[in-house]
Amino acid sequence: MKLLSFLLLILIVFSCTTKQGNQPNKLYSKQAVEATNGMVATAHPLASEVGAQILRQGGNAFDAAVAVQFALAVVYPRAGNIAGGGFAVYRKADGEKGSLDFREKAPLASAFDMYLDEDENVIPKLSTFGILSVGVPGSVDGMIELHKKLGSLPFDVLIQPAMELAENGFKLTEIEANKLNYYQKDFLKANDSLTYFYNGENWKTGDYIFLPELAHTLKLIRDKGRSGFYEGKIAQAMIAEMQPKGGIITQADFDAYKSIWRNTVEGQYKEYNVISMPPPSSGGIALLQLLKGSEAFDFKIFGHNSAESIHIMTELERRVYADRATYLGDPDFYDVPVNMLLDSSYLASRFSDISLDKKTDSKDIKEGEVEIIESVETTHFSIVDKDQNAIGITTTLNGNFGSKVFVEKAGFFLNNEMDDFSVKTGVPNQFGLVGAEANAIAPEKRMLSSMTPTILEKEGKLLMVVGSPGGATIITAVYQTILNVIEHDMDMQQAVNASKTHHQWLPDRVLYEKNGLDSLVLQQLEVLGHTLEPRTAIGKMDAVLILSDGTMQGGADPRGDDTAVGLK
Ligand code: DON
């Protein structure tokens, strides 16, 4: 046994002194799409086409984003939404930047202990499934605000393609047919009747879905704006769906909902300026902490997905996710110490005990016992127009098809975002993430998110738009995609294709994509003390990179139907 460990240590030393460089990806070989007059990368080919169409009609990146958000609500209903929420980070061609928070809010009648029984134990599934898991939706208000501030085409032009897709029907891809089949029983459990989306388990590739009620809802939003959704028929349909089953959202919640323009969080990684989402997302702060921590290490020398790279990334991630659990929450309710968390001397001391020779034990960083639950869905899209206006939006219902509650009269699923709160200190949510007071439930508070829409600049110019779904893995997937381009010389698509790893402090294990790492690397990580766990996919990125000659490179994730459409 001792001899075996010794031999493995020799191998580690050997591989660490040999640059492994930009290894060919073991899982995916999709090629980048290149263009010069605009790029739209989304989770669904029909939504990417809608975005490209808006750009061709003379719309800017922000117009295209509004159109894509509504199109995804039709063709990608497991994460695209009008009854969910999200975050947008933008950079205008003139360099102005900002972010829009259209995250869901806790209902006015919510309470910090609403998911606990009388013994203060968490009631299983109450925050993830069915009517009580629903947060007050933000997407419609968000899209209206986005259009008002940054759009150039009339709103009705932007919502039209989604209306047509809902009315005329769209074809299911194989992945989407399988997803629908997988969730049939849940749909049945969460709903009294189900005209759409329920079909036993018989959905097949190429089947058409028609959503006339959703088309009508979109028409109301087109004609009445915000009040087409938050008032009148549609608001009443949502309340009618929820109230008889004990739902607590009322008209007062809809009236009170407002999305918020926030200053981005910004910081330097080497010569790159990183612009990302501030709280109530943890994404921007955590990403900046990871990148700043990475500056002390030479990932180029370590090589992509070498044991040493993965070990260092893991050690950084362990510490960053511990900070996330303690310090991050909705800044309108909790004083998030943003400056402290990004302070160089704080970060230097935070990462100073990282050893190249062995892993740290997460228990030595902070207490907590958690179990892991598999990933679900969200969606990110990245758009750049011909003038290099750029926007990244990550939007979600939280779980696949959210709460699984379908508002039949209005044609859409309701989110289950309430589970992103810390329902009890130290008890993990569906992503295994723990939290405490900073992210406790309170009326009108926004639940902490990991969504990380991010834009990078180099020498004052736009370089990259990037983001991903994946719950807790969003931040680490975005982080690795950025390192893949900057440190491992990959193009945008290679960086997206590349297999990813993830650590989130608790539970104390490194997730990696099955068949995504060399077995030698796995052995080397074990020698360093890491526990390893394979899983299906980490991240599902849609990103755009601007090359030095102005060429736009789209990277759309081969883990899904994600598609980049470029305008030549
Ligand atoms: O806001 C968050 O962090 C989560 N609600 C995101 C959910 C998600 O990414 C599910 N995806 N695979």
XYZ file of C-alpha atoms and ligand atoms in Angstrom:
580
model
C 0.000 0.000 0.000
C 2.823 2.345 1.013
C 4.680 1.473 -2.181
C 1.569 2.211 -4.250
C 1.134 5.640 -2.615
C 4.794 6.358 -3.168
C 4.525 5.474 -6.859
C 1.444 7.659 -7.201
C 3.238 10.566 -5.539
C 6.085 10.171 -8.014
C 3.524 10.303 -10.794
C 2.059 13.478 -9.360
C 5.417 15.149 -9.180
C 6.140 13.990 -12.712
C 2.887 15.227 -14.161
C 3.100 18.503 -12.275
C 6.444 19.331 -13.784
C 5.225 18.435 -17.271
C 2.934 20.932 -18.935
C -0.143 18.997 -20.003
C -1.320 21.952 -22.013
C -4.577 22.194 -23.835
C -5.662 18.566 -23.770
C -8.115 17.554 -26.470
C -11.508 17.322 -24.835
C -12.465 13.822 -23.943
C -16.202 14.369 -24.022
C -17.179 16.795 -26.774
C -15.781 18.022 -30.070
C -18.295 20.624 -31.234
C -16.759 23.457 -33.327
C -17.109 27.196 -32.687
C -19.462 29.326 -34.796
C -17.789 32.496 -36.099
C -19.298 35.714 -37.429
C -18.665 39.433 -37.476
C -22.103 41.050 -37.303
C -23.646 39.544 -34.200
C -23.891 36.344 -32.196
C -26.722 34.752 -30.253
C -26.045 31.679 -28.117
C -28.962 30.107 -26.248
C -30.178 26.759 -24.963
C -32.535 26.149 -27.887
C -32.082 26.468 -31.664
C -35.488 28.116 -32.093
C -34.713 30.738 -29.441
C -31.288 31.450 -30.967
C -32.983 31.918 -34.333
C -35.477 34.352 -32.782
C -32.600 36.412 -31.342
C -30.744 36.409 -34.661
C -33.938 37.429 -36.457
C -34.318 40.471 -34.189
C -30.693 41.457 -34.874
C -31.308 41.084 -38.628
C -34.338 43.372 -38.278
C -31.996 46.052 -36.905
C -32.618 45.401 -33.219
C -29.771 45.705 -30.752
C -28.483 42.988 -28.393
C -30.946 44.116 -25.718
C -33.934 43.823 -28.062
C -32.741 40.358 -29.006
C -32.428 39.428 -25.316
C -36.049 40.373 -24.608
C -37.213 38.360 -27.623
C -35.097 35.357 -26.574
C -36.373 35.431 -22.981
C -39.982 35.224 -24.229
C -39.130 32.610 -26.888
C -37.427 30.388 -24.311
C -40.565 30.627 -22.160
C -42.339 28.830 -25.013
C -39.842 26.359 -26.491
C -37.790 25.616 -23.362
C -40.417 25.519 -20.624
C -38.296 23.632 -18.116
C -36.227 26.765 -17.483
C -37.290 29.501 -19.908
C -40.108 31.339 -18.219
C -42.421 34.227 -17.672
C -43.206 33.127 -14.101
C -39.632 32.811 -12.882
C -36.845 35.327 -12.537
C -33.250 36.041 -13.392
C -30.391 38.460 -13.787
C -28.998 40.425 -16.720
C -25.508 41.886 -16.998
C -24.964 44.240 -19.914
C -22.265 46.353 -21.506
C -23.174 48.946 -24.099
C -20.925 49.583 -27.086
C -19.854 52.863 -25.420
C -18.619 50.978 -22.351
C -21.551 51.750 -20.023
C -22.476 48.720 -17.966
C -25.046 47.623 -15.454
C -27.136 44.793 -14.182
C -30.817 44.113 -13.813
C -32.148 42.041 -10.934
C -35.483 40.459 -11.831
C -35.141 37.761 -9.202
C -38.305 36.411 -7.568
C -39.259 37.634 -4.092
C -40.659 35.885 -1.033
C -44.419 36.505 -0.729
C -45.647 39.106 1.778
C -47.156 36.298 3.874
C -43.948 34.253 3.992
C -42.115 33.555 7.259
C -38.619 32.420 8.163
C -39.949 29.096 9.512
C -42.587 28.409 6.865
C -41.015 25.112 5.781
C -40.487 23.752 9.323
C -42.771 21.469 11.356
C -43.565 22.076 15.034
C -40.309 20.377 16.027
C -38.475 22.773 13.714
C -37.527 20.048 11.276
C -37.624 20.836 7.572
C -40.764 19.378 5.960
C -39.463 17.421 2.958
C -40.206 18.879 -0.479
C -42.336 21.787 0.759
C -39.843 24.354 -0.544
C -39.166 22.539 -3.819
C -42.458 21.108 -5.026
C -45.967 22.507 -5.390
C -47.622 25.738 -4.500
C -45.697 26.850 -1.397
C -42.388 26.712 -3.245
C -43.390 29.569 -5.566
C -41.723 32.982 -5.305
C -43.316 36.143 -6.734
C -42.260 36.086 -10.413
C -39.952 38.763 -11.807
C -39.329 37.954 -15.472
C -42.114 39.993 -17.060
C -41.322 43.141 -15.087
C -37.636 42.527 -15.863
C -38.145 42.311 -19.610
C -40.305 45.414 -19.639
C -37.681 47.378 -17.679
C -34.871 46.053 -19.889
C -36.712 47.120 -23.000
C -37.591 50.535 -21.562
C -33.984 51.356 -20.702
C -31.987 49.701 -23.468
C -34.290 48.534 -26.257
C -34.608 50.153 -29.668
C -37.391 48.261 -31.473
C -41.035 48.412 -30.339
C -41.906 45.886 -27.603
C -44.587 44.192 -29.705
C -41.985 43.288 -32.342
C -39.941 41.534 -29.662
C -42.750 39.472 -28.200
C -44.226 38.519 -31.588
C -41.913 35.550 -32.357
C -42.713 33.920 -28.989
C -46.438 34.431 -29.597
C -46.132 32.765 -32.986
C -44.215 29.814 -31.583
C -46.858 29.323 -28.889
C -49.726 29.638 -31.348
C -48.335 27.718 -34.335
C -46.592 25.081 -32.273
C -42.985 23.957 -32.085
C -41.271 20.596 -32.376
C -39.795 18.788 -29.390
C -36.123 17.900 -29.575
C -35.072 14.501 -28.286
C -33.642 15.975 -25.091
C -36.808 17.955 -24.378
C -39.100 14.994 -25.138
C -37.089 12.902 -22.662
C -37.211 15.627 -20.013
C -40.977 15.898 -20.347
C -41.362 12.126 -20.057
C -39.179 12.080 -16.958
C -41.407 14.583 -15.131
C -44.861 13.265 -16.121
C -45.659 11.811 -12.694
C -44.663 15.040 -10.968
C -46.932 17.030 -13.290
C -49.797 14.743 -12.370
C -49.090 15.101 -8.660
C -48.856 18.894 -8.727
C -51.905 19.608 -10.912
C -55.610 18.710 -10.956
C -55.865 18.657 -14.710
C -53.266 18.951 -17.425
C -54.113 19.658 -21.007
C -50.586 20.430 -22.133
C -47.340 18.711 -21.305
C -49.097 15.651 -19.905
C -49.062 12.735 -22.262
C -48.351 9.656 -20.145
C -44.712 9.068 -20.954
C -45.204 9.160 -24.675
C -43.471 12.324 -25.801
C -41.312 11.686 -28.849
C -38.778 13.690 -30.820
C -40.611 15.810 -33.388
C -43.935 15.892 -31.516
C -45.571 19.304 -31.759
C -46.602 21.337 -28.734
C -49.187 24.095 -29.101
C -49.753 26.589 -26.303
C -52.728 28.807 -27.255
C -53.248 30.036 -23.677
C -49.615 31.084 -23.458
C -49.966 32.877 -26.794
C -52.918 34.754 -25.298
C -50.946 35.601 -22.142
C -48.135 36.978 -24.303
C -50.684 39.030 -26.252
C -51.924 40.562 -22.998
C -48.346 41.416 -22.002
C -47.790 42.925 -25.447
C -50.935 45.053 -25.221
C -50.960 46.008 -21.539
C -47.317 45.727 -20.534
C -46.680 44.879 -16.912
C -50.357 44.909 -15.963
C -51.113 42.295 -18.634
C -49.341 39.821 -16.355
C -49.425 41.216 -12.807
C -53.071 42.326 -12.959
C -56.369 41.155 -14.433
C -56.940 37.801 -16.053
C -53.454 36.332 -15.771
C -52.836 37.435 -12.180
C -56.247 36.038 -11.289
C -55.459 32.748 -13.044
C -52.237 32.399 -11.024
C -54.007 33.198 -7.763
C -56.864 30.824 -8.631
C -54.314 28.078 -9.242
C -52.545 28.689 -5.945
C -55.108 29.757 -3.349
C -57.281 26.611 -3.160
C -54.125 24.583 -2.541
C -52.903 26.781 0.298
C -50.786 29.165 -1.785
C -49.947 32.487 -0.129
C -49.258 34.793 -3.085
C -51.903 37.521 -3.449
C -52.563 40.492 -5.718
C -50.641 42.656 -3.231
C -47.508 40.604 -4.006
C -47.920 41.170 -7.738
C -48.532 44.884 -7.186
C -45.395 45.175 -5.061
C -43.020 43.367 -7.425
C -40.336 45.550 -9.007
C -37.122 44.557 -10.709
C -34.050 46.573 -9.719
C -31.123 48.073 -11.667
C -28.000 47.389 -9.657
C -24.363 48.328 -9.974
C -22.380 45.370 -11.219
C -19.564 43.878 -9.157
C -16.310 44.465 -10.951
C -12.730 43.402 -10.415
C -9.473 42.616 -12.170
C -8.142 39.194 -13.053
C -4.645 39.928 -14.397
C -5.215 42.355 -17.299
C -8.898 41.433 -17.621
C -11.786 43.384 -16.149
C -14.531 41.082 -14.895
C -18.071 42.475 -14.676
C -20.643 40.295 -12.987
C -23.850 40.035 -10.985
C -23.928 41.501 -7.468
C -26.093 40.191 -4.597
C -28.745 38.837 -4.372
C -26.657 36.613 -6.571
C -23.572 35.147 -4.986
C -22.219 34.565 -8.486
C -20.241 37.746 -9.125
C -18.562 37.922 -5.720
C -17.705 34.217 -5.670
C -16.369 34.328 -9.235
C -14.168 37.329 -8.446
C -12.885 35.660 -5.271
C -11.997 32.546 -7.297
C -10.274 34.509 -10.044
C -8.352 36.722 -7.626
C -7.271 33.629 -5.691
C -6.141 32.066 -8.986
C -3.677 34.872 -9.646
C -1.255 33.335 -7.151
C -0.985 30.128 -9.182
C 0.310 29.365 -12.658
C -2.482 27.417 -14.297
C -0.700 27.561 -17.656
C 2.124 25.516 -16.172
C -0.214 23.201 -14.263
C -2.063 22.419 -17.520
C -5.780 22.054 -18.175
C -7.542 19.498 -15.952
C -4.262 18.275 -14.493
C -4.436 17.030 -10.910
C -2.645 20.151 -9.743
C -5.075 22.521 -11.499
C -8.105 20.684 -10.167
C -6.614 20.521 -6.665
C -5.964 24.267 -6.532
C -9.348 25.159 -8.033
C -10.982 22.864 -5.480
C -9.153 24.446 -2.559
C -10.159 27.927 -3.722
C -13.750 26.821 -4.252
C -13.950 25.214 -0.796
C -13.120 28.530 0.875
C -15.232 30.694 -1.418
C -18.368 28.583 -0.926
C -17.870 28.717 2.858
C -17.949 32.525 2.599
C -21.011 32.293 0.382
C -22.917 30.312 3.016
C -22.152 32.773 5.778
C -22.064 36.236 4.268
C -24.287 36.383 1.198
C -27.956 37.252 0.923
C -30.308 39.927 -0.410
C -28.506 43.263 0.103
C -31.851 45.016 0.609
C -32.269 42.963 3.799
C -28.799 41.993 4.909
C -25.631 44.012 5.012
C -23.466 41.969 2.631
C -19.783 42.817 3.251
C -18.967 43.086 -0.468
C -15.815 45.175 -0.049
C -14.392 42.918 2.621
C -15.079 39.786 0.579
C -13.212 41.235 -2.409
C -10.423 42.930 -0.473
C -6.984 41.787 -1.665
C -5.469 41.358 1.762
C -8.535 39.505 3.026
C -8.322 37.146 0.043
C -4.582 36.676 0.414
C -5.030 35.547 3.999
C -8.175 33.520 3.183
C -6.220 31.426 0.658
C -2.860 31.458 2.465
C -3.246 27.994 3.997
C -3.751 26.246 0.641
C -1.162 23.514 0.318
C 0.006 21.980 -2.937
C 0.560 18.645 -1.210
C -2.769 17.852 0.348
C -6.385 18.841 0.497
C -7.832 20.839 3.380
C -10.690 19.242 5.244
C -13.895 21.272 4.800
C -14.755 20.580 8.465
C -11.677 22.558 9.433
C -13.013 25.543 7.535
C -16.540 25.538 8.921
C -19.045 23.116 10.412
C -21.979 21.598 8.560
C -23.339 18.227 7.489
C -24.964 18.031 4.093
C -26.077 15.581 1.489
C -26.049 16.133 -2.262
C -29.023 16.219 -4.550
C -28.702 16.090 -8.362
C -28.764 19.126 -10.605
C -31.855 20.533 -12.255
C -32.402 23.403 -14.685
C -31.933 27.059 -15.420
C -30.810 28.684 -18.640
C -28.279 31.263 -19.739
C -27.965 33.117 -23.028
C -25.318 35.478 -24.375
C -25.845 38.015 -27.148
C -23.544 40.489 -28.907
C -24.735 42.731 -31.736
C -22.809 44.270 -34.638
C -21.902 47.347 -32.589
C -20.714 45.128 -29.748
C -23.500 45.907 -27.344
C -23.445 42.829 -25.147
C -25.771 41.127 -22.698
C -25.823 37.908 -20.708
C -29.013 36.753 -19.018
C -29.371 33.801 -16.689
C -32.994 33.000 -15.953
C -34.722 30.209 -14.134
C -37.746 28.512 -12.645
C -35.176 26.917 -10.309
C -35.939 23.185 -10.726
C -36.872 21.648 -14.049
C -40.374 23.014 -14.743
C -40.137 24.860 -11.392
C -42.783 23.911 -8.838
C -44.345 21.653 -11.556
C -47.534 23.671 -11.033
C -48.887 24.654 -14.437
C -51.276 27.613 -14.681
C -53.504 25.943 -17.198
C -55.609 28.986 -18.068
C -52.498 31.026 -18.832
C -50.186 28.354 -20.245
C -47.059 28.445 -18.062
C -45.261 26.785 -15.137
C -44.664 28.531 -11.801
C -41.182 28.645 -10.272
C -39.996 26.869 -7.097
C -37.430 29.510 -6.245
C -38.250 29.648 -2.508
C -35.894 26.694 -2.036
C -32.961 28.994 -2.771
C -33.475 30.529 0.664
C -31.802 28.888 3.602
C -34.977 27.312 5.003
C -33.102 26.393 8.184
C -29.552 27.292 9.205
C -27.130 24.617 8.067
C -29.751 22.488 6.285
C -28.851 22.118 2.593
C -31.171 23.116 -0.226
C -31.697 21.003 -3.355
C -28.200 21.900 -4.569
C -26.642 20.853 -1.263
C -25.945 24.535 -0.484
C -26.160 25.639 3.119
C -26.827 29.103 4.469
C -27.763 31.031 7.568
C -29.248 34.341 8.665
C -28.022 36.278 5.628
C -30.262 34.149 3.427
C -33.151 33.427 5.814
C -36.708 33.893 4.496
C -38.419 37.254 5.063
C -41.398 38.855 3.316
C -40.367 40.541 0.041
C -36.761 39.371 0.364
C -34.952 37.887 -2.650
C -33.469 34.422 -2.254
C -29.723 34.071 -2.762
C -28.710 32.847 -6.194
C -25.632 31.348 -7.836
C -26.490 32.711 -11.270
C -23.425 34.379 -12.761
C -24.015 36.226 -16.027
C -20.593 37.759 -16.651
C -18.836 40.035 -19.124
C -15.065 40.368 -19.506
C -13.168 43.327 -20.927
C -9.593 43.449 -22.098
C -7.873 46.793 -22.637
C -11.210 48.550 -22.260
C -12.852 46.495 -25.003
C -15.469 43.765 -24.882
C -13.878 40.320 -24.675
C -16.410 37.737 -23.528
C -20.009 37.177 -22.445
C -20.485 34.015 -20.436
C -22.872 32.225 -18.082
C -24.442 28.895 -17.264
C -27.210 27.030 -15.467
C -26.376 24.356 -12.913
C -27.363 25.513 -9.411
C -24.294 25.556 -7.189
C -22.094 24.524 -10.134
C -22.854 27.709 -12.093
C -20.081 29.710 -10.450
C -17.424 27.032 -10.865
C -18.434 26.306 -14.472
C -18.163 30.006 -15.365
C -14.825 30.232 -13.535
C -13.352 27.277 -15.429
C -14.642 28.490 -18.784
C -12.857 31.815 -18.221
C -9.629 30.054 -17.185
C -9.918 27.768 -20.213
C -9.793 30.774 -22.547
C -7.299 32.917 -20.647
C -4.925 30.292 -19.252
C -5.406 27.278 -21.478
C -5.639 29.054 -24.839
C -8.926 27.471 -25.845
C -11.376 29.031 -28.267
C -14.885 29.769 -26.993
C -16.352 26.452 -28.034
C -13.439 24.375 -26.700
C -13.732 26.197 -23.384
C -17.430 25.319 -23.254
C -16.878 21.716 -24.391
C -14.118 21.075 -21.854
C -15.027 18.781 -19.001
C -15.528 20.568 -15.691
C -15.137 19.837 -11.985
C -16.836 21.347 -8.945
C -16.395 21.738 -5.206
C -18.728 23.730 -2.956
C -17.172 23.388 0.517
C -19.944 21.063 1.697
C -20.314 18.245 1.004
C -16.562 17.725 0.936
C -16.151 16.045 -2.440
C -14.989 16.958 -5.910
C -17.635 16.406 -8.569
C -16.332 15.631 -12.046
C -18.028 14.791 -15.306
C -18.144 11.058 -15.929
C -15.405 10.055 -18.393
C -14.205 13.652 -18.418
C -10.881 13.161 -16.630
C -7.934 10.852 -17.168
C -7.862 7.992 -14.698
C -4.342 9.007 -13.725
C -5.571 12.475 -12.759
C -8.294 10.884 -10.632
C -5.709 8.749 -8.872
C -3.467 11.742 -8.280
C -6.351 13.687 -6.745
C -7.088 10.763 -4.437
C -3.492 10.753 -3.279
C -3.911 14.426 -2.383
C -6.818 13.332 -0.178
C -9.802 14.325 -2.322
C -13.020 12.348 -2.440
C -14.232 12.181 -6.035
C -17.732 11.729 -7.355
C -18.708 11.406 -11.032
C -21.837 12.962 -12.387
C -23.531 13.584 -15.712
C -22.907 17.221 -16.603
C -21.449 20.304 -14.989
C -22.638 23.561 -16.530
C -24.404 24.183 -19.808
C -22.710 27.275 -21.118
C -23.692 29.702 -23.846
C -20.960 32.222 -24.461
C -19.457 34.650 -26.955
C -15.783 35.582 -27.330
C -14.519 38.541 -29.344
C -11.194 37.810 -31.034
C -8.591 40.545 -31.542
C -9.652 41.060 -35.186
C -13.267 41.577 -34.120
C -14.474 38.095 -35.070
C -17.214 36.885 -32.741
C -16.915 33.303 -31.635
C -20.006 31.566 -30.279
C -19.709 28.680 -27.840
C -22.937 26.722 -27.328
C -22.905 23.779 -24.996
C -22.962 20.292 -26.552
C -24.439 19.018 -23.270
C -27.805 20.265 -24.556
C -29.498 21.525 -27.714
C -27.657 24.808 -27.229
C -27.009 26.652 -30.466
C -24.961 29.670 -31.487
C -26.230 31.612 -34.492
C -23.870 34.170 -36.012
C -24.664 37.030 -38.379
C -22.073 37.093 -41.159
O -30.571 30.947 -8.585
C -29.990 29.882 -8.440
O -28.833 29.796 -8.102
C -30.735 28.610 -8.775
N -32.152 28.814 -8.640
C -30.366 28.179 -10.140
C -31.025 26.899 -10.530
C -30.294 26.177 -11.562
O -29.300 26.622 -12.084
C -30.787 24.862 -11.892
N -29.950 24.315 -12.927
N -29.433 23.578 -13.461
